[in-house]
Amino acid sequence: MVIVMGTNATQADIDLVLARLAEQGCRGELTVGVERTIITVVGPTTPALQEDVRVLAHVVDVVLLGKSYDLAGLDSRPQGTIVGIGDGARSAEIGGEQLAIIAGPGTVESAEQLAALGAPLREGGAAALMGGSLRPGQSPYAFTGLGEEGLRHLAAAREATGLPVVEEVPDTVSLPMVAGYADALEIGPHGMTNFGLLEAVAATGKPVILRRGFSATLDEWLLSAERILLAGNPHVVLCEAGIRTYETATSHTPDLSAIPALKRLTHLPVIADPARACGQADLVPDLAVAAVAAGADGVVVEVHPNPDHALADGAQSLSPEAFLALSARLAALAPAVGRRLPRPA
Amino acid sequence: MVIVMGTNATQADIDLVLARLAEQGCRGELTVGVERTIITVVGPTTPALQEDVRVLAHVVDVVLLGKSYDLAGLDSRPQGTIVGIGDGARSAEIGGEQLAIIAGPGTVESAEQLAALGAPLREGGAAALMGGSLRPGQSPYAFTGLGEEGLRHLAAAREATGLPVVEEVPDTVSLPMVAGYADALEIGPHGMTNFGLLEAVAATGKPVILRRGFSATLDEWLLSAERILLAGNPHVVLCEAGIRTYETATSHTPDLSAIPALKRLTHLPVIADPARACGQADLVPDLAVAAVAAGADGVVVEVHPNPDHALADGAQSLSPEAFLALSARLAALAPAVGRRLPRPA
Amino acid sequence: MVIVMGTNATQADIDLVLARLAEQGCRGELTVGVERTIITVVGPTTPALQEDVRVLAHVVDVVLLGKSYDLAGLDSRPQGTIVGIGDGARSAEIGGEQLAIIAGPGTVESAEQLAALGAPLREGGAAALMGGSLRPGQSPYAFTGLGEEGLRHLAAAREATGLPVVEEVPDTVSLPMVAGYADALEIGPHGMTNFGLLEAVAATGKPVILRRGFSATLDEWLLSAERILLAGNPHVVLCEAGIRTYETATSHTPDLSAIPALKRLTHLPVIADPARACGQADLVPDLAVAAVAAGADGVVVEVHPNPDHALADGAQSLSPEAFLALSARLAALAPAVGRRLPRPA
Amino acid sequence: MVIVMGTNATQADIDLVLARLAEQGCRGELTVGVERTIITVVGPTTPALQEDVRVLAHVVDVVLLGKSYDLAGLDSRPQGTIVGIGDGARSAEIGGEQLAIIAGPGTVESAEQLAALGAPLREGGAAALMGGSLRPGQSPYAFTGLGEEGLRHLAAAREATGLPVVEEVPDTVSLPMVAGYADALEIGPHGMTNFGLLEAVAATGKPVILRRGFSATLDEWLLSAERILLAGNPHVVLCEAGIRTYETATSHTPDLSAIPALKRLTHLPVIADPARACGQADLVPDLAVAAVAAGADGVVVEVHPNPDHALADGAQSLSPEAFLALSARLAALAPAVGRRLPRPA
């Protein structure tokens, strides 16, 4: 921590700062310049101490140095982390050389809907199946999914396809139900700062797909990941799904630059969800390919047997044919960016 | 809802849209222009129908008309709403001619701290006492308050001052404890989209101070209010506390323009919390006065007996003297904007 | 400037930094902490030096301290600046105790239009007349005003009303023409970073109303003001007119918090233009009153004899009656915030 | 254009709207629903008419349909546009199958500096040479480049390397000088809304690299391109270089999603400049690769013989070695995304 004293600070002002630091078990070292004095703090600094000092007389600025997500930070695990989802024959990994595609319908509508997706998902090399069953909507009047019926359909589809299941957990009340069916738990953008939910989800021990809050900085996002790690659950995957900006051409602005930036800050796997970021199916393939080229360990893709008749999110869902075309593009691209995407047959 | 067909749409494309509308119990009326055809929909339109239609061939745009927060909308109660907090001698109202000042420390530190604030808060015309006891921090390592001990101090201060108590509820787990002490429950910016929390808080029947999410639009904010109203709790106060923008001169950007904009959209009382919006105590008085001039029904002000030694939030807290000076400014301003702020003796 | 060395920095890394500083005529003082070493720089630091040092091995961060707008900074003129517009009988001041209202039509349409505004503007205490004659539009197909004909109408209205004239200068090509008629020159949001235009306008010696760019930080805005001051023209007024945020309820988001923030950073007068910030006439009066309560030295108000039939900007223009009502509100409010607004008769 | 009438609108209100439309040569067709009436407008609608109607009694909303950049729109040239830079042996194309790399130093420092870059730029397959000679800085105190001396160095480097030269034009005053040396003219983010500059640059007939304004929407960006096209210059390349958001991890937020979005809106070539978007050299290669995967026709890359000693922008510049490594990555990726990048020998 560095404390900048104003040009009119007296020795008494400086002494007051030093005394405050001493009270908190810190030591201040002075650098006396021509115009101003700088106090560099040695010892256990905290944001509270920063605020504490900032209000003292003639303190112009207090700058904290260093980061605060020790467990999520790259230094703590420079080799990177691979997160496993599911077990036995029905498992997948996110974070290794192999690209992980998580695919399925934005909203689970029926067993038939999921059955129609099994073949194309397998053929396209999907690593996991997702499908919205509890969909928290902004409006209290919106459709919120089939609930447990949807989860049962997903569990059946897991048996049929061998793909582990990913499901969003909207709140702590529904956590036990979701955790009873899903292999990995997703936290939506509104959940990223629902700290009680993060801790409850962490306690299940299941892998967590942590989507970025719509106005979260990278630091805040990593602090939410830190909270899960600190609770003893190391299986965290970060999922970029767009930020809120002034631009209205897309529903949110996909922030692909977060992918390489995160790779320099954290050892956790990073995936991208372009459909929920931009809201437009026709942009999804290009953005998914770009995300992988930027370093993403995988992508989330909404697929629907018939997007034109989807109960919701049809506008951002790919048809099975479009999904297979995207998968082929990713498989062709993968070797050029040091990845691979095996496709059965 | 209005559906815009592309310039190349054929009669078959249009018929398909009309059939889809009919399936959903709606009727489409055509307007055939020189360049394009517009279909105006009559019947129960929903966002799901909008998405449904948007993906049909040659549909260029689908525009929803009308608002979706019926209970919170101004039309449902044009005379405005007054929310009462507390009861008997220890009560206050928000939304009437009298300005409501909610004041107290950002963090409850001790019984002595609250005792030191009693006299200035009464003298300054405060309507309610707040004090952070459960402070959800972005970092899992941050200080989170005294917990129930803080709530006990607040309850004692209520007895001593006669001021009802407002307290933030960070999650559903701590709701019963907080509701056991507080007269009104505050939802923080992260909580605004924690729908489970909103419904649980609504169910207590206690007044709810609903702060705006850091990247919430006015519509989204009102939809969160709608959710509380829909759950049967009509006692909702909206509290503007800053939005996230590119500007870094303040911690967030106080959005005072939301105040008059809300007054044209909703009957709910609107207050402003400039300290938590901007993070700088020296800006708080000017912003509080401006908020009232813009039409706010009250303000939230952080006050600490000795901001220089506050455990947290010292940089955005007013001293008792500064609070009294602000109160005097508000009392002087009030008549010029059709309000009043009685100050005892 | 403070340089933060990484935890793995060796003495050789530190020596390299010190040598680089010495090359640039600076001296580095070391603070050796338990975890890391901090180098505090004494001497003439620049952004170039900052970039220069940042790329050296094991340099983790380089923090510049201090501001860069010396002439615009509050320290250089703590008593504040009053900017005079016009001369003799047709003059006004911005920045003193008296509130300055700059009013007129967004677009000059005819001599009759301006004539119809003369009486209400005088009666409402307007200090200056504005009227758009050269309106730079985002679209090349948009109406851009009457040009010199509009300026002639304004000059005639100045004779009739005694009010000095303010006019926007869209580019250097039209500067001589505008400067030939107007008493003060306005720079629009797009012009704030058109540095050639700023310098050309500064060279006229006329007062400059400098509107904030739509995504300008306070620092960037003040650097544009600094450029005008540095060119020898001290007559600069800052005009807040909204920033671009994610919120779509208004055309831009009026940033009233910039007003008190600027008052702590600069001695230049600050006014607000709520109509162009929010785009909605019904919000303008509340926002204008709030801006003055926040400390603004005046407001810009678009007035049209018949907003329903305005050629442009009708939706954000006040009628003469609404203008007089706003003026009355401002006059009533002024004494409560240490201002006055004399209204003739 | 669609006009939405309020629920309380009377026949007289509707008739007034219809009359206003008729005055402007338009016709309104009514759709009478259960709750409200919608008027669909047939005829030449404009934003001015939209504003005009919006203020009439009981008009709730007026929605414009359709786009306003006819020349830049994809419909006007669905096969796409290829922009040629330079002529004869010293020429390049942007927009075809071959990727275009524009490379060079952020600031031209000397003839030696450019000479040191010649070999790696050629070897890496660069299509054009850029180098900042007139660098408009936010601060009036910042270094602004070598001016004409830098341009002379660039012209000499063109002879030596055979690469055409791209140079930013900061203002109309310096346009003749820059146009006297450069083969293509770049407009910086501040220039995108300097309409006088756009028209002056267009008049040279030279290719224009149009960078996006820091807070420009896609629509606004395309309207600036439209202005150049409308002035008779069809040689426009769009260059994404970051937008301003709340995120502070990078200097601006690169918006790679704009690339596929633009490809669906316009026929103009689109390139990306990740260095100026993010400000960090270590992120540039991943972002450049991602931009090409997203569909970009090329990238701009800052290269310096010795970034550690760059006069400016060192922190965002690649070394020659890093540039060659990036070029190799792009060449490897190109075939997987339907492109090619020939590298000599």
PDB file of N, CA and C in Angstrom, chain C residues 154-219:
ATOM      1  N   LEU C 154     -30.554  35.016 -35.322  1.00  0.00           N
ATOM      2  CA  LEU C 154     -30.095  35.128 -33.927  1.00  0.00           C
ATOM      3  C   LEU C 154     -29.532  36.509 -33.641  1.00  0.00           C
ATOM      4  N   ALA C 155     -28.758  37.031 -34.596  1.00  0.00           N
ATOM      5  CA  ALA C 155     -28.176  38.361 -34.387  1.00  0.00           C
ATOM      6  C   ALA C 155     -29.284  39.402 -34.258  1.00  0.00           C
ATOM      7  N   ALA C 156     -30.326  39.246 -35.057  1.00  0.00           N
ATOM      8  CA  ALA C 156     -31.450  40.176 -34.954  1.00  0.00           C
ATOM      9  C   ALA C 156     -32.147  40.018 -33.606  1.00  0.00           C
ATOM     10  N   ALA C 157     -32.282  38.794 -33.164  1.00  0.00           N
ATOM     11  CA  ALA C 157     -32.935  38.563 -31.870  1.00  0.00           C
ATOM     12  C   ALA C 157     -32.102  39.139 -30.730  1.00  0.00           C
ATOM     13  N   ARG C 158     -30.779  39.121 -30.888  1.00  0.00           N
ATOM     14  CA  ARG C 158     -29.923  39.742 -29.867  1.00  0.00           C
ATOM     15  C   ARG C 158     -30.244  41.231 -29.752  1.00  0.00           C
ATOM     16  N   GLU C 159     -30.410  41.881 -30.899  1.00  0.00           N
ATOM     17  CA  GLU C 159     -30.751  43.308 -30.866  1.00  0.00           C
ATOM     18  C   GLU C 159     -32.088  43.515 -30.165  1.00  0.00           C
ATOM     19  N   ALA C 160     -33.026  42.637 -30.482  1.00  0.00           N
ATOM     20  CA  ALA C 160     -34.377  42.815 -29.947  1.00  0.00           C
ATOM     21  C   ALA C 160     -34.463  42.525 -28.458  1.00  0.00           C
ATOM     22  N   THR C 161     -33.694  41.553 -27.999  1.00  0.00           N
ATOM     23  CA  THR C 161     -33.853  41.101 -26.608  1.00  0.00           C
ATOM     24  C   THR C 161     -32.764  41.602 -25.685  1.00  0.00           C
ATOM     25  N   GLY C 162     -31.627  41.989 -26.242  1.00  0.00           N
ATOM     26  CA  GLY C 162     -30.509  42.355 -25.386  1.00  0.00           C
ATOM     27  C   GLY C 162     -29.774  41.159 -24.814  1.00  0.00           C
ATOM     28  N   LEU C 163     -30.104  39.975 -25.289  1.00  0.00           N
ATOM     29  CA  LEU C 163     -29.422  38.779 -24.780  1.00  0.00           C
ATOM     30  C   LEU C 163     -28.245  38.411 -25.697  1.00  0.00           C
ATOM     31  N   PRO C 164     -27.087  38.128 -25.119  1.00  0.00           N
ATOM     32  CA  PRO C 164     -25.968  37.656 -25.950  1.00  0.00           C
ATOM     33  C   PRO C 164     -26.292  36.279 -26.529  1.00  0.00           C
ATOM     34  N   VAL C 165     -25.604  35.933 -27.615  1.00  0.00           N
ATOM     35  CA  VAL C 165     -25.936  34.728 -28.379  1.00  0.00           C
ATOM     36  C   VAL C 165     -24.852  33.657 -28.229  1.00  0.00           C
ATOM     37  N   VAL C 166     -25.312  32.422 -27.972  1.00  0.00           N
ATOM     38  CA  VAL C 166     -24.436  31.249 -27.899  1.00  0.00           C
ATOM     39  C   VAL C 166     -24.743  30.342 -29.071  1.00  0.00           C
ATOM     40  N   GLU C 167     -23.692  29.869 -29.777  1.00  0.00           N
ATOM     41  CA  GLU C 167     -23.929  29.008 -30.931  1.00  0.00           C
ATOM     42  C   GLU C 167     -22.879  27.913 -31.016  1.00  0.00           C
ATOM     43  N   GLU C 168     -23.319  26.698 -31.343  1.00  0.00           N
ATOM     44  CA  GLU C 168     -22.393  25.578 -31.476  1.00  0.00           C
ATOM     45  C   GLU C 168     -21.572  25.692 -32.751  1.00  0.00           C
ATOM     46  N   VAL C 169     -20.295  25.348 -32.637  1.00  0.00           N
ATOM     47  CA  VAL C 169     -19.395  25.323 -33.787  1.00  0.00           C
ATOM     48  C   VAL C 169     -19.100  23.865 -34.120  1.00  0.00           C
ATOM     49  N   PRO C 170     -19.620  23.364 -35.234  1.00  0.00           N
ATOM     50  CA  PRO C 170     -19.437  21.934 -35.512  1.00  0.00           C
ATOM     51  C   PRO C 170     -18.057  21.589 -36.050  1.00  0.00           C
ATOM     52  N   ASP C 171     -17.399  22.535 -36.731  1.00  0.00           N
ATOM     53  CA  ASP C 171     -16.106  22.208 -37.337  1.00  0.00           C
ATOM     54  C   ASP C 171     -15.333  23.492 -37.617  1.00  0.00           C
ATOM     55  N   THR C 172     -14.057  23.314 -37.953  1.00  0.00           N
ATOM     56  CA  THR C 172     -13.209  24.492 -38.170  1.00  0.00           C
ATOM     57  C   THR C 172     -13.637  25.281 -39.398  1.00  0.00           C
ATOM     58  N   VAL C 173     -14.208  24.591 -40.384  1.00  0.00           N
ATOM     59  CA  VAL C 173     -14.609  25.291 -41.609  1.00  0.00           C
ATOM     60  C   VAL C 173     -15.660  26.357 -41.311  1.00  0.00           C
ATOM     61  N   SER C 174     -16.604  26.028 -40.438  1.00  0.00           N
ATOM     62  CA  SER C 174     -17.681  26.985 -40.185  1.00  0.00           C
ATOM     63  C   SER C 174     -17.354  27.940 -39.038  1.00  0.00           C
ATOM     64  N   LEU C 175     -16.192  27.778 -38.417  1.00  0.00           N
ATOM     65  CA  LEU C 175     -15.862  28.637 -37.276  1.00  0.00           C
ATOM     66  C   LEU C 175     -15.891  30.131 -37.604  1.00  0.00           C
ATOM     67  N   PRO C 176     -15.247  30.583 -38.699  1.00  0.00           N
ATOM     68  CA  PRO C 176     -15.274  32.037 -38.954  1.00  0.00           C
ATOM     69  C   PRO C 176     -16.696  32.575 -39.077  1.00  0.00           C
ATOM     70  N   MET C 177     -17.542  31.837 -39.744  1.00  0.00           N
ATOM     71  CA  MET C 177     -18.920  32.298 -39.903  1.00  0.00           C
ATOM     72  C   MET C 177     -19.621  32.398 -38.549  1.00  0.00           C
ATOM     73  N   VAL C 178     -19.532  31.347 -37.766  1.00  0.00           N
ATOM     74  CA  VAL C 178     -20.211  31.366 -36.467  1.00  0.00           C
ATOM     75  C   VAL C 178     -19.635  32.469 -35.588  1.00  0.00           C
ATOM     76  N   ALA C 179     -18.304  32.568 -35.562  1.00  0.00           N
ATOM     77  CA  ALA C 179     -17.668  33.564 -34.698  1.00  0.00           C
ATOM     78  C   ALA C 179     -18.027  34.987 -35.128  1.00  0.00           C
ATOM     79  N   GLY C 180     -18.446  35.136 -36.386  1.00  0.00           N
ATOM     80  CA  GLY C 180     -18.840  36.454 -36.866  1.00  0.00           C
ATOM     81  C   GLY C 180     -20.178  36.908 -36.299  1.00  0.00           C
ATOM     82  N   TYR C 181     -20.935  35.965 -35.753  1.00  0.00           N
ATOM     83  CA  TYR C 181     -22.247  36.317 -35.221  1.00  0.00           C
ATOM     84  C   TYR C 181     -22.355  36.094 -33.703  1.00  0.00           C
ATOM     85  N   ALA C 182     -21.756  35.008 -33.225  1.00  0.00           N
ATOM     86  CA  ALA C 182     -22.051  34.595 -31.845  1.00  0.00           C
ATOM     87  C   ALA C 182     -21.147  35.282 -30.821  1.00  0.00           C
ATOM     88  N   ASP C 183     -21.670  35.445 -29.608  1.00  0.00           N
ATOM     89  CA  ASP C 183     -20.906  36.010 -28.499  1.00  0.00           C
ATOM     90  C   ASP C 183     -20.130  34.935 -27.741  1.00  0.00           C
ATOM     91  N   ALA C 184     -20.641  33.719 -27.771  1.00  0.00           N
ATOM     92  CA  ALA C 184     -19.944  32.599 -27.137  1.00  0.00           C
ATOM     93  C   ALA C 184     -20.093  31.389 -28.042  1.00  0.00           C
ATOM     94  N   LEU C 185     -19.063  30.551 -28.047  1.00  0.00           N
ATOM     95  CA  LEU C 185     -19.018  29.415 -28.952  1.00  0.00           C
ATOM     96  C   LEU C 185     -19.163  28.128 -28.156  1.00  0.00           C
ATOM     97  N   GLU C 186     -20.068  27.293 -28.619  1.00  0.00           N
ATOM     98  CA  GLU C 186     -20.268  26.019 -27.935  1.00  0.00           C
ATOM     99  C   GLU C 186     -19.567  24.898 -28.693  1.00  0.00           C
ATOM    100  N   ILE C 187     -18.940  24.000 -27.926  1.00  0.00           N
ATOM    101  CA  ILE C 187     -18.352  22.792 -28.501  1.00  0.00           C
ATOM    102  C   ILE C 187     -19.260  21.630 -28.118  1.00  0.00           C
ATOM    103  N   GLY C 188     -19.718  20.875 -29.100  1.00  0.00           N
ATOM    104  CA  GLY C 188     -20.609  19.743 -28.822  1.00  0.00           C
ATOM    105  C   GLY C 188     -19.828  18.524 -28.329  1.00  0.00           C
ATOM    106  N   PRO C 189     -20.560  17.485 -27.940  1.00  0.00           N
ATOM    107  CA  PRO C 189     -19.892  16.298 -27.383  1.00  0.00           C
ATOM    108  C   PRO C 189     -18.888  15.668 -28.346  1.00  0.00           C
ATOM    109  N   HIS C 190     -19.196  15.657 -29.632  1.00  0.00           N
ATOM    110  CA  HIS C 190     -18.250  15.082 -30.583  1.00  0.00           C
ATOM    111  C   HIS C 190     -17.022  15.986 -30.733  1.00  0.00           C
ATOM    112  N   GLY C 191     -17.210  17.276 -30.486  1.00  0.00           N
ATOM    113  CA  GLY C 191     -16.105  18.214 -30.650  1.00  0.00           C
ATOM    114  C   GLY C 191     -15.111  18.200 -29.494  1.00  0.00           C
ATOM    115  N   MET C 192     -15.528  17.662 -28.355  1.00  0.00           N
ATOM    116  CA  MET C 192     -14.661  17.738 -27.167  1.00  0.00           C
ATOM    117  C   MET C 192     -13.283  17.127 -27.395  1.00  0.00           C
ATOM    118  N   THR C 193     -13.215  16.137 -28.282  1.00  0.00           N
ATOM    119  CA  THR C 193     -11.912  15.536 -28.566  1.00  0.00           C
ATOM    120  C   THR C 193     -11.412  15.879 -29.962  1.00  0.00           C
ATOM    121  N   ASN C 194     -12.012  16.895 -30.568  1.00  0.00           N
ATOM    122  CA  ASN C 194     -11.524  17.403 -31.853  1.00  0.00           C
ATOM    123  C   ASN C 194     -10.532  18.511 -31.507  1.00  0.00           C
ATOM    124  N   PHE C 195      -9.284  18.109 -31.296  1.00  0.00           N
ATOM    125  CA  PHE C 195      -8.330  19.033 -30.685  1.00  0.00           C
ATOM    126  C   PHE C 195      -8.015  20.220 -31.589  1.00  0.00           C
ATOM    127  N   GLY C 196      -8.037  19.991 -32.894  1.00  0.00           N
ATOM    128  CA  GLY C 196      -7.816  21.105 -33.812  1.00  0.00           C
ATOM    129  C   GLY C 196      -8.921  22.138 -33.666  1.00  0.00           C
ATOM    130  N   LEU C 197     -10.139  21.655 -33.522  1.00  0.00           N
ATOM    131  CA  LEU C 197     -11.271  22.575 -33.339  1.00  0.00           C
ATOM    132  C   LEU C 197     -11.139  23.329 -32.018  1.00  0.00           C
ATOM    133  N   LEU C 198     -10.741  22.633 -30.965  1.00  0.00           N
ATOM    134  CA  LEU C 198     -10.595  23.302 -29.670  1.00  0.00           C
ATOM    135  C   LEU C 198      -9.592  24.454 -29.778  1.00  0.00           C
ATOM    136  N   GLU C 199      -8.496  24.191 -30.463  1.00  0.00           N
ATOM    137  CA  GLU C 199      -7.467  25.233 -30.544  1.00  0.00           C
ATOM    138  C   GLU C 199      -7.909  26.386 -31.431  1.00  0.00           C
ATOM    139  N   ALA C 200      -8.622  26.082 -32.504  1.00  0.00           N
ATOM    140  CA  ALA C 200      -9.110  27.148 -33.376  1.00  0.00           C
ATOM    141  C   ALA C 200     -10.144  28.004 -32.647  1.00  0.00           C
ATOM    142  N   VAL C 201     -11.013  27.352 -31.900  1.00  0.00           N
ATOM    143  CA  VAL C 201     -12.027  28.095 -31.157  1.00  0.00           C
ATOM    144  C   VAL C 201     -11.361  28.931 -30.059  1.00  0.00           C
ATOM    145  N   ALA C 202     -10.367  28.337 -29.397  1.00  0.00           N
ATOM    146  CA  ALA C 202      -9.659  29.086 -28.355  1.00  0.00           C
ATOM    147  C   ALA C 202      -9.056  30.369 -28.924  1.00  0.00           C
ATOM    148  N   ALA C 203      -8.537  30.278 -30.132  1.00  0.00           N
ATOM    149  CA  ALA C 203      -7.833  31.409 -30.726  1.00  0.00           C
ATOM    150  C   ALA C 203      -8.745  32.599 -30.998  1.00  0.00           C
ATOM    151  N   THR C 204     -10.046  32.369 -31.051  1.00  0.00           N
ATOM    152  CA  THR C 204     -10.950  33.501 -31.280  1.00  0.00           C
ATOM    153  C   THR C 204     -11.023  34.405 -30.049  1.00  0.00           C
ATOM    154  N   GLY C 205     -10.639  33.875 -28.892  1.00  0.00           N
ATOM    155  CA  GLY C 205     -10.730  34.656 -27.664  1.00  0.00           C
ATOM    156  C   GLY C 205     -12.131  34.730 -27.094  1.00  0.00           C
ATOM    157  N   LYS C 206     -13.097  34.185 -27.806  1.00  0.00           N
ATOM    158  CA  LYS C 206     -14.479  34.228 -27.311  1.00  0.00           C
ATOM    159  C   LYS C 206     -14.705  33.162 -26.237  1.00  0.00           C
ATOM    160  N   PRO C 207     -15.673  33.381 -25.353  1.00  0.00           N
ATOM    161  CA  PRO C 207     -15.979  32.365 -24.352  1.00  0.00           C
ATOM    162  C   PRO C 207     -16.390  31.058 -25.020  1.00  0.00           C
ATOM    163  N   VAL C 208     -16.009  29.949 -24.393  1.00  0.00           N
ATOM    164  CA  VAL C 208     -16.275  28.628 -24.944  1.00  0.00           C
ATOM    165  C   VAL C 208     -17.122  27.827 -23.954  1.00  0.00           C
ATOM    166  N   ILE C 209     -18.268  27.332 -24.439  1.00  0.00           N
ATOM    167  CA  ILE C 209     -19.089  26.405 -23.652  1.00  0.00           C
ATOM    168  C   ILE C 209     -18.669  25.012 -24.098  1.00  0.00           C
ATOM    169  N   LEU C 210     -18.009  24.282 -23.223  1.00  0.00           N
ATOM    170  CA  LEU C 210     -17.429  22.991 -23.598  1.00  0.00           C
ATOM    171  C   LEU C 210     -18.291  21.852 -23.067  1.00  0.00           C
ATOM    172  N   ARG C 211     -19.064  21.258 -23.959  1.00  0.00           N
ATOM    173  CA  ARG C 211     -19.883  20.119 -23.535  1.00  0.00           C
ATOM    174  C   ARG C 211     -19.028  18.866 -23.394  1.00  0.00           C
ATOM    175  N   ARG C 212     -19.454  17.999 -22.495  1.00  0.00           N
ATOM    176  CA  ARG C 212     -18.735  16.767 -22.224  1.00  0.00           C
ATOM    177  C   ARG C 212     -18.977  15.760 -23.343  1.00  0.00           C
ATOM    178  N   GLY C 213     -17.928  15.078 -23.766  1.00  0.00           N
ATOM    179  CA  GLY C 213     -18.084  13.979 -24.712  1.00  0.00           C
ATOM    180  C   GLY C 213     -18.919  12.874 -24.090  1.00  0.00           C
ATOM    181  N   PHE C 214     -19.610  12.113 -24.926  1.00  0.00           N
ATOM    182  CA  PHE C 214     -20.561  11.116 -24.414  1.00  0.00           C
ATOM    183  C   PHE C 214     -19.891  10.006 -23.619  1.00  0.00           C
ATOM    184  N   SER C 215     -18.605   9.802 -23.837  1.00  0.00           N
ATOM    185  CA  SER C 215     -17.931   8.785 -23.022  1.00  0.00           C
ATOM    186  C   SER C 215     -16.659   9.347 -22.405  1.00  0.00           C
ATOM    187  N   ALA C 216     -16.658  10.645 -22.157  1.00  0.00           N
ATOM    188  CA  ALA C 216     -15.475  11.291 -21.574  1.00  0.00           C
ATOM    189  C   ALA C 216     -15.484  11.156 -20.053  1.00  0.00           C
ATOM    190  N   THR C 217     -14.337  10.821 -19.492  1.00  0.00           N
ATOM    191  CA  THR C 217     -14.188  10.889 -18.047  1.00  0.00           C
ATOM    192  C   THR C 217     -14.025  12.358 -17.649  1.00  0.00           C
ATOM    193  N   LEU C 218     -14.157  12.629 -16.355  1.00  0.00           N
ATOM    194  CA  LEU C 218     -13.942  13.991 -15.881  1.00  0.00           C
ATOM    195  C   LEU C 218     -12.518  14.444 -16.228  1.00  0.00           C
ATOM    196  N   ASP C 219     -11.552  13.541 -16.076  1.00  0.00           N
ATOM    197  CA  ASP C 219     -10.170  13.895 -16.398  1.00  0.00           C
ATOM    198  C   ASP C 219     -10.015  14.286 -17.860  1.00  0.00           C
TER     199      ASP C 219
END
